[in-house]
Amino acid sequence: MKSKFRSLIFISSILIGLSSCNNGEVKLTNLGFEKGNFDEWTIDGDAFSISDKVYFGDNNRYYFNEGKYHVIGSLSKKGTLKSKTFKVTNTGHISFLISGSKTNDTYVGVYDAKTHNVLTKTNNLYYDEMLNTDNYLREVLDLSEFINTNVYIKVVDNSDKDYINVDDFIIDIDEDLLTELMIDKNVRLGLDTYDDMIKAANTYIKQNSYKIQAQDRFKYHVTGEIGWINDPNGFSYYNGKIHLFYQHNPYDIKWGPMHWGHVTSTDFVKWNYESVALAPDKEYDYIGAFSGSAVEFNGKYYLVYTGASDGKQVQCLAVSDNGINFTKYEGNPILDEKDLPANTSIKDFRDPKVWVKDGTAYMIVSARNSSNQYSKLLLFKSSNMYDWTYAGRVIANNSNMGEKLGIMFECPDVFELNGKSVVIVSPQSVAGHRNADSNVYIVGDLSYQTGNLENWSYESINEIDNGFDFYAPQTMEMNDGRRIMVAWMASWNRQPIYSSVGFAGAMTFPRELTLIDGHLYQNPVRELSNYYTDSYSNTFTVNANNKLFVPELDGFYQDITIEFTPNNGKTGITVFSDDNGKGMKLYYQNGRVYLERYGVTDGYYSQTELYNVTSSKTKGQSNVKIRLLLDRYSVEVFVDDGYSAITATGFPLNTQSKAYLFSDNTTNVKVIKNNIRID
Ligand code: FRU
């Protein structure tokens, strides 16, 4: 099985033009057109041109060409493309990629070089108007009865109503390569998948992500290209780029075999999809490459993650020197049961977050006691990233702390802000919690000597975000020193409603963190303002029971702030509203800001208060400021310049793009709005 993978690497080396020799007879070095020209080919007519385009159509559907260049034909023009003469050798097969070409007037032929008789020819036998029009399919022609014959290939477009695209001609094919090519053919036809799980995932994603329409996606929140995502992983800055990885099951809109998806950015707003970084392809991680982090250490880039197998969770390493392709360390795992302190279970030992301080790498990991249900955060340290020693217990919870700290900790992080240590963690199973699992921050002082967090109190523990869709936050330090946080914008006890469009789960918009008097402030990263358009500002007098629709606030992609001096009763804004006022409400009442989302969850989530109403604290100033970031299915609310936050998703219909102000008592409400446009 492994040999498949090796040969596939071999195929790609052919594709970039390294090989393609023919038993010393003639060396053909441009059978894949990787020279970016028609060198070695004779071209007639004007049907053919070299292209480096990778996708076609409006929906980012991929050609699946190999290497950089391929040959695109023309619907209205005619022509031919003829190779040099070569000898049929080895198994006698010739392979190539073909797309378009639905009729016999466009074809690839192999000709006897002496007689110029055609030995075999084919058009695109798998042409499918709906599915495969331009996706390259692989053809493998059997010329074994012509071994040792001198031949040439001719690509023919005899039609002004049809076209043919070609790429990646391969000759001199041995048995092993033939097997690989047949697999490639079947993968392209959707009949097989690659054994290499990264290649399989990348191929699946490319082949299927076009099915999700651009208008059904978030515009500036990270999601998978298709399928399920949960926790942010490996959020870091490396080699001039921001890297964000995520727990990913590309194959379904539900949690499943955990891969690490990967996006990069230079500004936290616009992201590029990269190759899937990790797949669950080892015995120690076959259930999943679970959550973890990324760190640069001595010039290399490391992913540190949890390998989950049956009843066992261990910490593992993968290394990269380009930030895109990762190799799992042969000595994995780097932490397993023998490294655990007493009374610690290997069944729940996960989510390592690594950082480097004064040349030493530190890792905080969640663990569970073997003797009872409760949890603790363990600290390990290393001088080389490979050998780790236990350094102490950062914090532990117990039966008196259930209300805030639940049972099992997940996804810890620790960082310094304003001279203090901030631990963030996601406690599972908090009884009665609207999301079942919570998210909290704890301020103290981490002692690198004892490994303990000192000077913290249970009373001062607060939720980071009081919303419905916020879990497993992770932070990174930006190269300018800012501490930035993202979280999974969903929660475990509810499937995102919008998953019906083909993807499930998103990241919050990245937030800048600051700590003032022990209180954590969070605000959207400032780079967002580079994408503002249609700025608008006005002050309205809002009267009791009047829905004051503001036409300038129509839209799904906006950054809106309302500010007012509160009165008795409620004052606020409804966004994602239809003409009748059904939408997502945000309002101030009695010192708190409330979010009510019945209007965008009905028909899906239970219409209980627990699932639909939540609130957060205001700072208690004379004015209240509520900032809302809207992106298709989500709102992130920041109260009083980031003093508190509420994140929630829903499923606004296309008709729910409006917004109105309301107030129980006459109130002057200032509105500032910017649309967010990502081209
Ligand atoms: C948190 C979590 C992590 C685990 C991952 C698996 O949401 O349960 O503890 O590593 O998800 O996908």
XYZ file of C-alpha atoms and ligand atoms in Angstrom, residues 230-231 247 255 258 290-291 350-351 410-411 471-472 492, ligand 1:
26
model
C -13.676 22.671 15.002
C -10.892 24.079 17.186
C -9.523 20.501 13.246
C -16.933 15.594 13.250
C -9.456 14.738 12.335
C -6.351 16.258 17.586
C -5.788 19.832 18.650
C -4.621 16.405 25.029
C -4.365 19.769 23.291
C -9.748 21.289 26.876
C -7.520 23.480 24.728
C -15.087 27.466 22.168
C -11.472 26.341 22.308
C -20.521 21.038 20.753
C -12.162 20.457 21.748
C -11.720 19.045 21.371
C -10.283 18.860 21.787
C -9.817 17.792 20.849
C -10.543 18.139 19.588
C -10.879 16.977 18.715
O -13.180 20.972 20.988
O -12.584 18.123 21.982
O -10.119 18.554 23.157
O -8.438 17.817 20.705
O -11.710 18.821 19.963
O -11.387 17.365 17.495
